[in-house]
Amino acid sequence: MFSLIPGRTAGRSRSSATAVAALGTIVALAAPAGLAHAATSDTAPVAARSAGASTATTASTATTAKAAAPAAWAAGTRAYLVITAPGGTAAVTGSVATKGGSVFATYDAIGVIVAHSTSASFASSMRSVSGVQQVGATRTSDVPADAYNPALPANPSQSTTTLTESNRWDMTQIKADQAWAVTTGSASVKVGVLDTGVDDRHQDIAPNFNAADSASCAYGKADTRAGAWRDVDTHGTHVAGTIAAAKNGKGVIGVAPGVKISSVRIAEPGSTLFFAENTICGFMWAGDHGFKVTNNSYYTDPWQFNCPDNLDQAAIIEGVRRAQEYAEGKGSLQVAAAGNSNYDLANKTTDTASPNDSTPVTRTITNACIDIPTELPGVVTVAAQGNGGAKASYSNFGNGVIDIAAPGGDGSSGVYSTLPGGKYGNMNGTSMASPHVAGVAALIASVNPSFTPAQIRDQLGVQATDRACPSDTRCKGTATRNGFFGEGAVDALKAVGGSTPPPGKYFENLTDVTVPDNTTVESPITVSGVTGNAPATLKVGVDVKHTYIGDLKVDLVAPDGSVYTLHNRTGSGTDNIVQTYTVNASSEVANGVWKLRVNDNASQDTGKIDAWNLTF
């Protein structure tokens, strides 16, 4: 089972940015950016202020307060966490103004105030106030002016797709396609996507989207206006599709296509950074809105690692820790990405990426410095695997840090999922691995509705398929628990109590067949020794290397000449088709010569049939 030692000391890093992609392209996480500013003194959700309400209550996450007119933006405004005992914020809020600040949001249940101030001495002055335990700046840049009157994210026009669902490599690798025979997930299970936002109108997300429990937590205060949860990038929509894209006959299928997705946007527009107050707001929202699982494919900016000997970073650690603990206490399990720096998190020595909201500096660190939220007690830390199960080249690692591994893509074999505007595309990263685990956690919750977060976490570890270290001296540990894979590779089928059916007879052709421009080629496989007809679940493994798969039509041709289309000029400029398809070939006699037919319908891009196989 996963280690839950409170002093677990190793961090996680993510590329400090989010994904930008067009249909079919492989995308990396985007660059850090933007400085800016703001502050208000009320704690009501933005929706209440926008509607002119004089008072508002935000459940147990924030105190009730009169809504005030937004203050004017002022250069030099910074954000701070003021930490008191839980339930003790009221005793110190008056001091915030006398020390030169204003209260932006209050989370009394965990004793956290989000304050804004232009005074360079605000933090040191507040530390002397009776009842204040810690104070820390959450950023090294100004709060954006947008915080006072946030603009709603764009609502993109939607494209339709002719892409039909197929079994993608990542889903077959974790046996999600087999787990769906047990459950596709329960609609009563809510999964929170804490990210850059989610395009709720996407054709593969809309059927499972839960608008009632979605919001923006950018700047550290819940904005409940319709659409505030939408994507300010592409990253969150891609993550959401991996978790729960609908099983509706088009596009892609998520790991848990029957559960509900809620979006809590914690990335700020422009910079797409995830500051501590935003994460705190997101976790409090998750706890108060009944999220069974949250996915966290980010680290809390601007510090890749937060060190407890720094007063500002110590307050960040404490504030986010309390919020995570609050969410878990309300029944929510947090799943987080391990980061993309190929870094040994069990042996930290330097941080060269922080602070990423101003000018990064190189600093010496130790294992006492932690990446949050992934290193907080109770959070499941996920490393990435490539197609085939090896550690992804970029994935962070660390014995005693990594809990579990899942497909994140590597090189040309990316994770294919949803993008805003009804589109689809590939991305690689531990950001893509984490939602696979979040989806499996949602399936576990669906078949075990009484499970606590600790029980779901334990089940993830128990069901994982052991993966021993490869011949790589960086991988420390045993076959059952090591720094590359944690407790092993996530297995959706075992997680929901299913069993793997015995494999049928397997036939393969490894001979390369060149695919020239505007040409049709075929590769044969002779099947013998199989009784009767082919199954209704004939598996067709395809490995076609090509630089523009939108040119290609790929068919399976049965011995009697019947044609089953596998791929028909979708995917636009994406490279390569490496995928396993399921074909209902029950009307075909199994024995005979089967062919994979590939038709290139355009000029300029060529490729080859690298290999293909049949499993009966």
Coordinates of C-alpha atoms in Angstrom, one line a residue:
M1 CA 0.0 0.0 0.0
F2 CA 1.1 3.6 -0.5
S3 CA 3.3 5.2 2.1
L4 CA 1.4 7.9 4.1
I5 CA 4.2 8.9 6.4
P6 CA 3.6 12.6 7.2
G7 CA 7.3 13.4 6.8
R8 CA 7.5 11.9 3.3
T9 CA 10.1 14.4 1.9
A10 CA 10.5 14.5 -1.8
G11 CA 9.0 16.8 -4.4
R12 CA 7.5 16.7 -7.8
S13 CA 7.9 19.1 -10.6
R14 CA 5.9 19.9 -13.6
S15 CA 6.8 21.9 -16.7
S16 CA 5.7 25.3 -15.6
A17 CA 3.1 25.7 -18.3
T18 CA 0.2 24.3 -20.0
A19 CA -0.5 22.7 -23.3
V20 CA -1.1 24.4 -26.6
A21 CA -2.3 22.2 -29.4
A22 CA -4.0 22.0 -32.7
L23 CA -5.8 18.9 -33.8
G24 CA -3.5 16.0 -33.8
T25 CA -0.3 17.7 -32.7
I26 CA 1.8 16.6 -29.8
V27 CA 1.9 19.3 -27.2
A28 CA 4.2 20.2 -24.3
L29 CA 3.3 22.1 -21.2
A30 CA 3.5 26.0 -21.8
A31 CA 5.8 28.7 -20.4
P32 CA 5.5 30.6 -17.2
A33 CA 4.5 34.1 -17.6
G34 CA 2.7 37.1 -16.5
L35 CA 2.9 39.5 -13.6
A36 CA -0.1 41.6 -12.5
H37 CA -2.3 42.7 -9.6
A38 CA -5.5 43.2 -7.6
A39 CA -7.5 43.0 -4.3
T40 CA -11.0 43.2 -2.7
S41 CA -12.2 43.0 0.8
D42 CA -15.2 40.7 0.5
T43 CA -15.2 37.0 0.7
A44 CA -18.4 36.4 -1.3
P45 CA -18.1 34.4 -4.5
V46 CA -17.7 36.5 -7.6
A47 CA -21.1 35.5 -8.8
A48 CA -22.8 37.1 -5.8
R49 CA -20.9 40.3 -6.3
S50 CA -21.6 40.4 -10.0
A51 CA -25.3 40.0 -9.2
G52 CA -25.2 42.9 -6.8
A53 CA -25.9 40.7 -3.7
S54 CA -25.1 42.4 -0.4
T55 CA -24.3 39.2 1.4
A56 CA -23.3 35.7 0.5
T57 CA -22.4 32.4 2.2
T58 CA -19.8 30.0 0.7
A59 CA -20.6 27.0 2.9
S60 CA -17.8 26.2 5.4
T61 CA -15.0 27.3 3.1
A62 CA -15.4 31.1 3.7
T63 CA -17.0 33.4 6.2
T64 CA -20.1 35.4 5.3
A65 CA -19.3 39.0 4.6
K66 CA -20.8 42.1 3.0
A67 CA -19.9 42.5 -0.6
A68 CA -17.8 45.5 -1.3
A69 CA -17.2 47.5 -4.5
P70 CA -13.9 46.3 -6.0
A71 CA -11.0 48.4 -5.0
A72 CA -9.0 50.2 -7.6
W73 CA -6.0 48.2 -9.0
A74 CA -2.7 49.3 -7.5
A75 CA 0.7 48.5 -8.8
G76 CA 2.7 46.5 -6.2
T77 CA -0.2 44.6 -4.8
R78 CA 0.9 41.2 -3.6
A79 CA -1.0 38.2 -2.2
Y80 CA -0.4 36.7 1.2
L81 CA -1.6 33.7 3.3
V82 CA -2.3 34.7 6.9
I83 CA -2.5 31.5 9.0
T84 CA -4.5 31.3 12.2
A85 CA -5.9 28.4 14.2
P86 CA -8.9 26.9 12.5
G87 CA -11.9 29.0 13.4
G88 CA -9.7 31.8 14.5
T89 CA -9.7 34.1 11.4
A90 CA -12.2 36.6 12.7
A91 CA -10.0 37.7 15.6
V92 CA -7.3 38.9 13.2
T93 CA -9.1 40.2 10.1
G94 CA -9.3 43.7 11.6
S95 CA -5.5 43.8 11.9
V96 CA -5.1 43.1 8.1
A97 CA -6.3 46.7 7.3
T98 CA -4.4 48.3 10.1
K99 CA -1.2 46.7 8.8
G100 CA -1.8 48.0 5.3
G101 CA -3.7 45.2 3.7
S102 CA -7.2 44.0 2.7
V103 CA -9.0 40.7 3.1
F104 CA -9.6 39.0 -0.3
A105 CA -11.0 35.7 0.9
T106 CA -11.3 33.8 4.2
Y107 CA -11.3 30.1 4.8
D108 CA -12.2 30.0 8.5
A109 CA -12.6 26.2 8.7
I110 CA -8.9 25.8 8.1
G111 CA -7.7 29.1 9.5
V112 CA -6.5 30.7 6.3
I113 CA -7.0 34.3 5.1
V114 CA -6.0 35.4 1.6
A115 CA -4.9 39.0 2.0
H116 CA -3.6 41.6 -0.5
S117 CA -1.3 44.5 0.3
T118 CA 1.1 47.0 -1.4
S119 CA 3.1 47.3 1.7
A120 CA 6.6 45.7 1.7
S121 CA 6.3 45.3 5.5
F122 CA 2.9 43.7 5.5
A123 CA 4.1 40.1 6.2
S124 CA 6.5 41.0 9.0
S125 CA 3.9 43.3 10.6
M126 CA 1.2 40.7 10.5
R127 CA 3.5 38.1 12.1
S128 CA 3.4 40.1 15.3
V129 CA -0.4 40.1 15.6
S130 CA -1.8 37.9 18.4
G131 CA -3.5 34.8 17.0
V132 CA -1.4 34.8 13.7
Q133 CA 0.6 31.6 13.4
Q134 CA 2.3 32.2 10.0
V135 CA 2.3 34.7 7.1
G136 CA 3.7 34.2 3.7
A137 CA 3.7 35.9 0.3
T138 CA 2.3 33.5 -2.3
R139 CA 4.0 35.1 -5.4
T140 CA 7.0 37.3 -6.3
S141 CA 4.9 39.2 -8.9
D142 CA 1.9 41.5 -8.6
V143 CA -1.6 40.2 -8.4
P144 CA -3.3 40.7 -11.8
A145 CA -5.9 43.5 -12.0
D146 CA -8.2 40.9 -13.5
A147 CA -8.7 39.5 -10.0
Y148 CA -11.1 42.4 -9.1
N149 CA -13.4 41.8 -12.0
P150 CA -12.4 38.6 -13.7
A151 CA -13.1 38.3 -17.4
L152 CA -15.0 35.1 -18.4
P153 CA -12.9 32.7 -20.5
A154 CA -13.6 32.4 -24.2
N155 CA -16.5 30.1 -25.2
P156 CA -15.1 28.5 -28.3
S157 CA -17.2 27.5 -31.3
Q158 CA -17.5 23.7 -31.6
S159 CA -16.3 21.4 -34.4
T160 CA -18.0 18.1 -35.0
T161 CA -15.9 15.0 -35.6
T162 CA -16.2 12.0 -37.8
L163 CA -13.7 10.2 -35.6
T164 CA -15.2 7.0 -34.2
E165 CA -14.2 5.5 -30.9
S166 CA -11.4 2.9 -30.9
N167 CA -9.2 1.3 -28.3
R168 CA -6.3 3.6 -27.9
W169 CA -2.9 2.2 -26.6
D170 CA -3.2 4.0 -23.3
M171 CA -6.6 2.5 -22.5
T172 CA -5.6 -1.1 -23.5
Q173 CA -2.4 -0.7 -21.6
I174 CA -4.3 -0.2 -18.3
K175 CA -7.1 -2.6 -19.4
A176 CA -9.7 0.2 -19.2
D177 CA -11.5 -1.3 -22.2
Q178 CA -11.9 -4.6 -20.3
A179 CA -12.9 -2.8 -17.1
W180 CA -15.9 -1.3 -18.9
A181 CA -17.4 -4.7 -19.0
V182 CA -17.6 -4.5 -15.2
T183 CA -18.5 -0.8 -14.9
T184 CA -18.1 2.4 -16.9
G185 CA -18.5 4.4 -13.7
S186 CA -21.4 5.7 -11.7
A187 CA -23.0 9.1 -12.4
S188 CA -23.1 9.7 -8.7
V189 CA -19.3 9.9 -8.6
K190 CA -17.9 13.4 -9.1
V191 CA -14.4 13.9 -10.3
G192 CA -12.9 17.4 -10.0
V193 CA -10.5 18.6 -12.6
L194 CA -8.3 21.2 -10.9
D195 CA -6.6 22.7 -13.9
T196 CA -6.7 25.4 -16.6
G197 CA -10.4 24.8 -17.0
V198 CA -12.6 22.6 -19.1
D199 CA -14.5 23.1 -22.3
D200 CA -17.9 21.9 -21.1
R201 CA -19.5 22.1 -24.5
H202 CA -17.1 19.7 -26.1
Q203 CA -19.1 16.8 -27.8
D204 CA -17.2 14.2 -25.7
I205 CA -17.4 16.1 -22.4
A206 CA -20.8 17.7 -22.4
P207 CA -22.7 14.4 -21.6
N208 CA -20.8 14.0 -18.4
F209 CA -20.2 17.6 -17.4
N210 CA -21.5 18.8 -14.0
A211 CA -21.9 22.6 -14.2
A212 CA -23.6 22.9 -10.9
D213 CA -20.4 22.0 -9.0
S214 CA -18.0 23.8 -11.3
A215 CA -16.3 27.2 -10.7
S216 CA -13.1 29.2 -11.1
C217 CA -10.8 29.5 -8.2
A218 CA -8.3 31.7 -10.0
Y219 CA -7.0 34.4 -7.6
G220 CA -8.1 32.4 -4.6
K221 CA -11.9 33.1 -4.4
A222 CA -14.7 31.0 -6.0
D223 CA -16.2 32.5 -9.1
T224 CA -19.5 30.7 -9.7
R225 CA -20.6 32.6 -12.8
A226 CA -21.6 30.3 -15.7
G227 CA -18.6 29.6 -17.8
A228 CA -16.0 30.8 -15.3
W229 CA -14.8 27.2 -15.2
R230 CA -13.9 27.2 -19.0
D231 CA -10.4 26.5 -20.3
V232 CA -7.9 29.4 -20.5
D233 CA -5.6 27.0 -22.4
T234 CA -6.0 23.4 -23.6
H235 CA -4.5 21.4 -20.8
G236 CA -7.5 21.0 -18.5
T237 CA -9.8 19.9 -21.4
H238 CA -7.3 17.2 -22.4
V239 CA -7.1 15.9 -18.8
A240 CA -10.9 15.9 -18.5
G241 CA -11.3 13.7 -21.6
T242 CA -8.8 11.1 -20.4
I243 CA -10.8 10.8 -17.1
A244 CA -14.3 10.7 -18.4
A245 CA -14.9 11.4 -22.1
A246 CA -18.3 9.9 -22.9
K247 CA -18.8 6.5 -24.4
N248 CA -21.0 7.9 -27.1
G249 CA -19.7 6.3 -30.3
K250 CA -17.5 9.3 -31.4
G251 CA -14.2 10.7 -30.6
V252 CA -12.5 9.1 -27.6
I253 CA -13.5 7.2 -24.4
G254 CA -12.3 8.2 -21.0
V255 CA -11.1 5.8 -18.3
A256 CA -14.4 6.2 -16.4
P257 CA -17.0 7.3 -19.1
G258 CA -19.9 7.1 -16.8
V259 CA -18.8 9.4 -14.0
K260 CA -19.4 13.2 -13.8
I261 CA -16.7 15.8 -14.4
S262 CA -16.6 19.1 -12.5
S263 CA -14.1 21.8 -13.5
V264 CA -12.4 24.0 -10.9
R265 CA -10.2 26.4 -12.8
I266 CA -7.2 27.2 -10.7
A267 CA -5.0 28.6 -13.4
E268 CA -4.9 32.3 -13.9
P269 CA -5.5 33.6 -17.5
G270 CA -2.4 34.9 -19.3
S271 CA 0.2 33.3 -17.1
T272 CA -1.6 30.0 -16.7
L273 CA 0.1 29.7 -13.3
F274 CA -1.4 27.9 -10.3
F275 CA -0.7 30.0 -7.1
A276 CA -1.3 28.7 -3.5
E277 CA -4.4 30.6 -2.8
N278 CA -6.0 29.1 -6.0
T279 CA -5.1 25.6 -4.9
I280 CA -6.5 26.2 -1.5
C281 CA -9.8 27.5 -2.9
G282 CA -9.9 24.4 -5.2
F283 CA -9.4 21.9 -2.4
M284 CA -12.0 23.6 -0.2
W285 CA -14.4 23.6 -3.1
A286 CA -13.8 19.9 -3.7
G287 CA -14.5 19.1 -0.1
D288 CA -17.7 21.1 0.1
H289 CA -19.0 19.9 -3.2
G290 CA -18.6 16.2 -2.7
F291 CA -15.8 15.4 -5.2
K292 CA -14.8 11.8 -4.7
V293 CA -11.5 12.3 -6.6
T294 CA -9.6 15.3 -7.8
N295 CA -6.9 15.4 -10.5
N296 CA -4.0 17.8 -10.0
S297 CA -1.7 17.9 -13.0
Y298 CA 0.4 20.9 -11.9
Y299 CA 2.6 22.1 -9.1
T300 CA 1.8 25.1 -6.9
D301 CA 3.6 28.1 -8.4
P302 CA 5.9 30.0 -8.2
W303 CA 8.1 27.6 -6.3
Q304 CA 8.8 24.2 -7.8
F305 CA 9.8 23.1 -4.3
N306 CA 8.7 24.9 -1.1
C307 CA 11.2 24.9 1.7
P308 CA 10.0 25.0 5.4
D309 CA 13.0 27.2 6.4
N310 CA 11.6 30.0 4.3
L311 CA 8.9 32.0 6.0
D312 CA 6.8 32.6 2.8
Q313 CA 7.1 29.0 1.6
A314 CA 6.4 27.6 5.0
A315 CA 3.0 29.4 5.0
I316 CA 2.3 28.1 1.5
I317 CA 3.0 24.5 2.7
E318 CA 0.8 24.9 5.7
G319 CA -2.1 26.6 3.9
V320 CA -2.3 24.0 1.1
R321 CA -1.7 21.1 3.5
R322 CA -4.7 22.2 5.6
A323 CA -6.9 22.6 2.5
Q324 CA -6.0 19.1 1.2
E325 CA -6.6 17.6 4.7
Y326 CA -10.0 19.4 4.7
A327 CA -10.9 17.9 1.3
E328 CA -9.8 14.4 2.3
G329 CA -11.8 14.7 5.5
K330 CA -14.9 15.4 3.4
G331 CA -14.3 12.3 1.4
S332 CA -12.1 13.5 -1.5
L333 CA -8.9 11.7 -2.7
Q334 CA -6.3 13.9 -4.5
V335 CA -4.3 12.4 -7.4
A336 CA -1.3 14.4 -8.7
A337 CA 1.3 14.3 -11.5
A338 CA 5.0 13.7 -10.6
G339 CA 6.5 16.2 -13.0
N340 CA 8.5 16.2 -16.3
S341 CA 12.1 17.0 -15.4
N342 CA 13.5 13.5 -15.3
Y343 CA 14.5 14.4 -11.7
D344 CA 15.2 12.2 -8.7
L345 CA 12.7 13.5 -6.2
A346 CA 14.2 11.3 -3.5
N347 CA 17.5 13.1 -3.7
K348 CA 16.9 16.8 -4.2
T349 CA 19.9 19.0 -4.5
T350 CA 19.1 22.1 -6.6
D351 CA 16.1 24.0 -7.9
T352 CA 16.8 26.1 -11.0
A353 CA 13.2 26.8 -12.0
S354 CA 11.9 29.0 -9.2
P355 CA 10.4 31.5 -8.8
N356 CA 8.7 31.1 -12.2
D357 CA 6.5 34.2 -12.0
S358 CA 9.6 36.5 -12.1
T359 CA 13.3 35.6 -12.5
P360 CA 14.3 32.1 -11.6
V361 CA 17.5 31.6 -9.6
T362 CA 19.5 28.5 -8.8
R363 CA 19.3 27.5 -5.2
T364 CA 20.5 24.6 -3.1
I365 CA 17.7 22.5 -1.6
T366 CA 17.2 19.4 0.4
N367 CA 14.6 16.7 0.7
A368 CA 12.9 18.9 3.4
C369 CA 11.8 21.1 0.5
I370 CA 8.6 19.7 -1.0
D371 CA 6.6 19.9 -4.2
I372 CA 2.9 20.7 -3.4
P373 CA 0.3 19.4 -3.6
T374 CA 1.8 16.1 -4.7
E375 CA 4.1 15.5 -1.7
L376 CA 1.5 16.3 0.9
P377 CA 0.3 13.3 3.0
G378 CA -2.5 11.4 1.4
V379 CA -1.9 12.6 -2.2
V380 CA -1.3 9.9 -4.8
T381 CA 1.8 10.7 -6.8
V382 CA 1.8 9.4 -10.4
A383 CA 4.8 8.8 -12.7
A384 CA 4.5 8.4 -16.5
Q385 CA 5.0 5.4 -18.7
G386 CA 5.4 5.3 -22.5
N387 CA 3.6 3.0 -24.9
G388 CA 4.7 -0.5 -23.8
G389 CA 5.1 0.4 -20.1
A390 CA 8.7 1.7 -19.8
K391 CA 9.4 4.8 -17.7
A392 CA 8.7 7.9 -19.9
S393 CA 12.0 9.6 -20.7
Y394 CA 10.9 12.9 -19.1
S395 CA 9.1 11.5 -16.0
N396 CA 10.3 12.4 -12.5
F397 CA 11.1 9.5 -10.3
G398 CA 12.2 8.7 -6.7
N399 CA 12.0 5.7 -4.4
G400 CA 9.5 6.4 -1.6
V401 CA 8.0 9.3 -3.6
I402 CA 6.3 7.7 -6.6
D403 CA 3.2 5.9 -5.6
I404 CA 2.0 4.4 -9.0
A405 CA 2.6 4.7 -12.7
A406 CA 0.3 5.2 -15.7
P407 CA 0.5 6.0 -19.4
G408 CA 1.7 9.6 -20.1
G409 CA 3.0 9.1 -23.6
D410 CA 6.5 9.5 -24.9
G411 CA 7.9 10.7 -28.3
S412 CA 5.5 10.0 -31.1
S413 CA 3.1 7.8 -29.0
G414 CA 1.2 10.5 -27.2
V415 CA -2.0 10.3 -25.2
Y416 CA -4.9 11.2 -27.5
S417 CA -7.7 13.1 -25.8
T418 CA -10.1 16.1 -26.1
L419 CA -9.1 19.7 -26.8
P420 CA -11.3 22.8 -26.6
G421 CA -13.7 23.5 -29.5
G422 CA -14.7 19.9 -30.2
K423 CA -11.1 19.0 -31.2
Y424 CA -8.7 16.2 -30.3
G425 CA -5.0 15.9 -30.0
N426 CA -1.9 14.2 -28.5
M427 CA 0.0 15.4 -25.4
N428 CA 2.8 13.8 -23.4
G429 CA 3.5 14.3 -19.7
T430 CA 2.9 13.1 -16.2
S431 CA 0.0 15.5 -16.6
M432 CA -1.5 12.9 -18.9
A433 CA -0.6 10.0 -16.6
S434 CA -2.3 11.4 -13.5
P435 CA -5.8 11.5 -15.0
H436 CA -5.5 7.8 -15.9
V437 CA -5.1 7.1 -12.2
A438 CA -7.9 9.5 -11.3
G439 CA -10.2 7.7 -13.7
V440 CA -9.3 4.3 -12.2
A441 CA -9.9 5.8 -8.7
A442 CA -13.4 6.9 -9.9
L443 CA -14.1 3.4 -11.1
I444 CA -13.1 2.0 -7.7
A445 CA -15.4 4.5 -6.0
S446 CA -18.2 3.5 -8.4
V447 CA -18.1 -0.2 -7.5
N448 CA -17.3 0.6 -3.8
P449 CA -19.5 3.6 -3.0
S450 CA -18.7 3.4 0.8
F451 CA -14.9 3.5 0.3
T452 CA -13.0 6.3 2.0
P453 CA -10.2 8.1 0.3
A454 CA -7.7 5.9 2.2
Q455 CA -9.5 2.8 1.0
I456 CA -9.5 4.0 -2.6
R457 CA -5.8 4.8 -2.3
D458 CA -5.0 1.4 -0.8
Q459 CA -7.0 -0.3 -3.6
L460 CA -5.0 1.6 -6.2
G461 CA -1.8 0.1 -4.7
V462 CA -3.1 -3.4 -4.2
Q463 CA -4.3 -3.7 -7.9
A464 CA -1.2 -2.2 -9.5
T465 CA 0.8 -4.6 -11.6
D466 CA 4.4 -4.9 -10.3
R467 CA 7.1 -3.6 -12.5
A468 CA 10.7 -4.2 -11.6
C469 CA 13.4 -1.7 -12.2
P470 CA 15.0 -1.9 -15.6
S471 CA 18.8 -2.0 -16.0
D472 CA 19.0 1.7 -14.9
T473 CA 21.1 2.5 -11.8
R474 CA 18.8 5.5 -11.0
C475 CA 15.9 3.1 -10.2
K476 CA 16.1 2.1 -6.6
G477 CA 13.8 -0.3 -4.7
T478 CA 12.2 -3.7 -5.2
A479 CA 10.0 -5.3 -7.9
T480 CA 7.0 -4.5 -5.7
R481 CA 8.0 -0.9 -4.9
N482 CA 10.6 1.2 -6.6
G483 CA 11.4 4.7 -7.7
F484 CA 10.3 4.4 -11.3
F485 CA 6.9 2.8 -10.9
G486 CA 6.0 3.0 -7.2
E487 CA 3.8 0.1 -6.4
G488 CA 3.4 -0.7 -10.1
A489 CA 1.4 0.1 -13.2
V490 CA -2.3 1.0 -12.7
D491 CA -4.7 -1.7 -13.7
A492 CA -8.3 -0.7 -14.2
L493 CA -9.6 -4.2 -14.6
K494 CA -8.1 -5.5 -11.4
A495 CA -9.1 -2.3 -9.6
V496 CA -12.8 -3.0 -10.2
G497 CA -12.6 -6.7 -9.4
G498 CA -12.5 -8.1 -12.9
S499 CA -10.3 -10.7 -14.3
T500 CA -8.3 -10.9 -17.6
P501 CA -9.8 -13.4 -20.0
P502 CA -7.3 -15.9 -21.4
P503 CA -5.7 -14.6 -24.6
G504 CA -6.7 -16.1 -27.9
K505 CA -4.4 -17.3 -30.7
Y506 CA -2.0 -14.6 -31.8
F507 CA -0.7 -14.0 -35.3
E508 CA 1.7 -11.2 -36.4
N509 CA 3.5 -9.9 -39.5
L510 CA 6.6 -7.9 -38.8
T511 CA 7.6 -7.3 -42.4
D512 CA 7.9 -3.7 -43.4
V513 CA 5.7 -2.6 -46.3
T514 CA 6.4 0.9 -47.8
V515 CA 3.4 3.2 -48.2
P516 CA 4.2 5.6 -51.1
D517 CA 2.1 8.7 -52.0
N518 CA -1.3 8.0 -53.6
T519 CA -0.9 4.3 -53.4
T520 CA -2.7 1.3 -51.8
V521 CA -0.6 -1.5 -50.2
E522 CA -1.4 -4.6 -48.3
S523 CA 0.3 -6.8 -45.7
P524 CA -1.0 -10.4 -45.2
I525 CA -1.4 -12.7 -42.2
T526 CA -2.3 -16.4 -42.7
V527 CA -4.4 -17.7 -39.9
S528 CA -4.7 -21.4 -39.3
G529 CA -5.7 -23.7 -36.4
V530 CA -8.6 -21.6 -35.2
T531 CA -11.9 -23.4 -35.0
G532 CA -15.0 -21.8 -36.5
N533 CA -15.5 -18.1 -37.0
A534 CA -13.5 -15.1 -35.8
P535 CA -14.7 -13.6 -32.5
A536 CA -16.9 -10.5 -32.1
T537 CA -13.9 -9.0 -30.3
L538 CA -11.2 -9.6 -32.8
K539 CA -8.2 -7.5 -31.8
V540 CA -6.3 -5.9 -34.6
G541 CA -3.0 -4.3 -33.6
V542 CA -1.7 -1.7 -36.1
D543 CA 1.7 0.0 -36.2
V544 CA 1.9 2.3 -39.2
K545 CA 4.7 4.8 -39.3
H546 CA 3.5 7.9 -41.4
T547 CA 4.1 11.6 -41.1
Y548 CA 0.5 12.6 -41.8
I549 CA -2.1 10.1 -40.9
G550 CA -4.9 12.3 -42.2
D551 CA -3.9 11.0 -45.6
L552 CA -4.5 7.4 -44.7
K553 CA -7.4 5.0 -44.9
V554 CA -6.7 1.7 -43.1
D555 CA -8.9 -1.4 -43.6
L556 CA -8.9 -5.0 -42.3
V557 CA -9.7 -7.3 -45.2
A558 CA -11.2 -10.7 -44.2
P559 CA -10.4 -13.9 -46.2
D560 CA -13.6 -13.6 -48.1
G561 CA -12.9 -10.0 -49.1
S562 CA -15.1 -8.3 -46.6
V563 CA -13.7 -4.9 -45.6
Y564 CA -13.6 -3.5 -42.0
T565 CA -12.5 0.1 -41.9
L566 CA -10.2 0.9 -38.9
H567 CA -9.1 4.4 -39.7
N568 CA -10.5 6.8 -42.3
R569 CA -8.4 9.9 -42.8
T570 CA -8.8 11.3 -39.3
G571 CA -6.1 12.8 -37.1
S572 CA -5.0 15.4 -39.5
G573 CA -1.2 16.1 -39.2
T574 CA -0.6 13.6 -36.4
D575 CA 2.3 11.2 -36.9
N576 CA 1.8 7.4 -36.9
I577 CA -1.0 5.0 -36.1
V578 CA 0.0 2.8 -33.1
Q579 CA -3.3 1.4 -31.9
T580 CA -5.3 -1.7 -31.2
Y581 CA -8.8 -1.9 -32.7
T582 CA -11.6 -4.2 -31.8
V583 CA -13.6 -5.6 -34.8
N584 CA -16.8 -7.6 -34.7
A585 CA -15.7 -10.3 -37.2
S586 CA -18.0 -13.0 -36.0
S587 CA -19.5 -13.5 -39.4
E588 CA -16.1 -14.4 -40.9
V589 CA -14.4 -17.8 -41.0
A590 CA -11.2 -17.4 -38.9
N591 CA -8.8 -19.5 -41.0
G592 CA -7.4 -18.0 -44.2
V593 CA -5.5 -15.0 -45.4
W594 CA -6.3 -11.7 -43.6
K595 CA -4.9 -8.4 -44.9
L596 CA -4.1 -5.0 -43.6
R597 CA -4.8 -2.6 -46.4
V598 CA -3.4 1.0 -46.2
N599 CA -4.4 3.6 -48.8
D600 CA -2.4 6.9 -49.0
N601 CA -4.7 9.5 -50.5
A602 CA -2.3 12.5 -51.0
S603 CA 1.2 13.6 -51.9
Q604 CA 4.2 14.7 -49.9
D605 CA 3.9 12.4 -46.8
T606 CA 4.9 8.7 -46.9
G607 CA 5.5 5.9 -44.5
K608 CA 5.3 2.2 -44.0
I609 CA 3.4 -0.6 -42.4
D610 CA 5.9 -1.4 -39.6
A611 CA 3.9 -4.3 -38.1
W612 CA 0.4 -5.6 -37.4
N613 CA -1.2 -8.5 -35.6
L614 CA -4.4 -10.4 -34.9
T615 CA -5.6 -11.8 -31.6
F616 CA -8.5 -14.3 -31.8

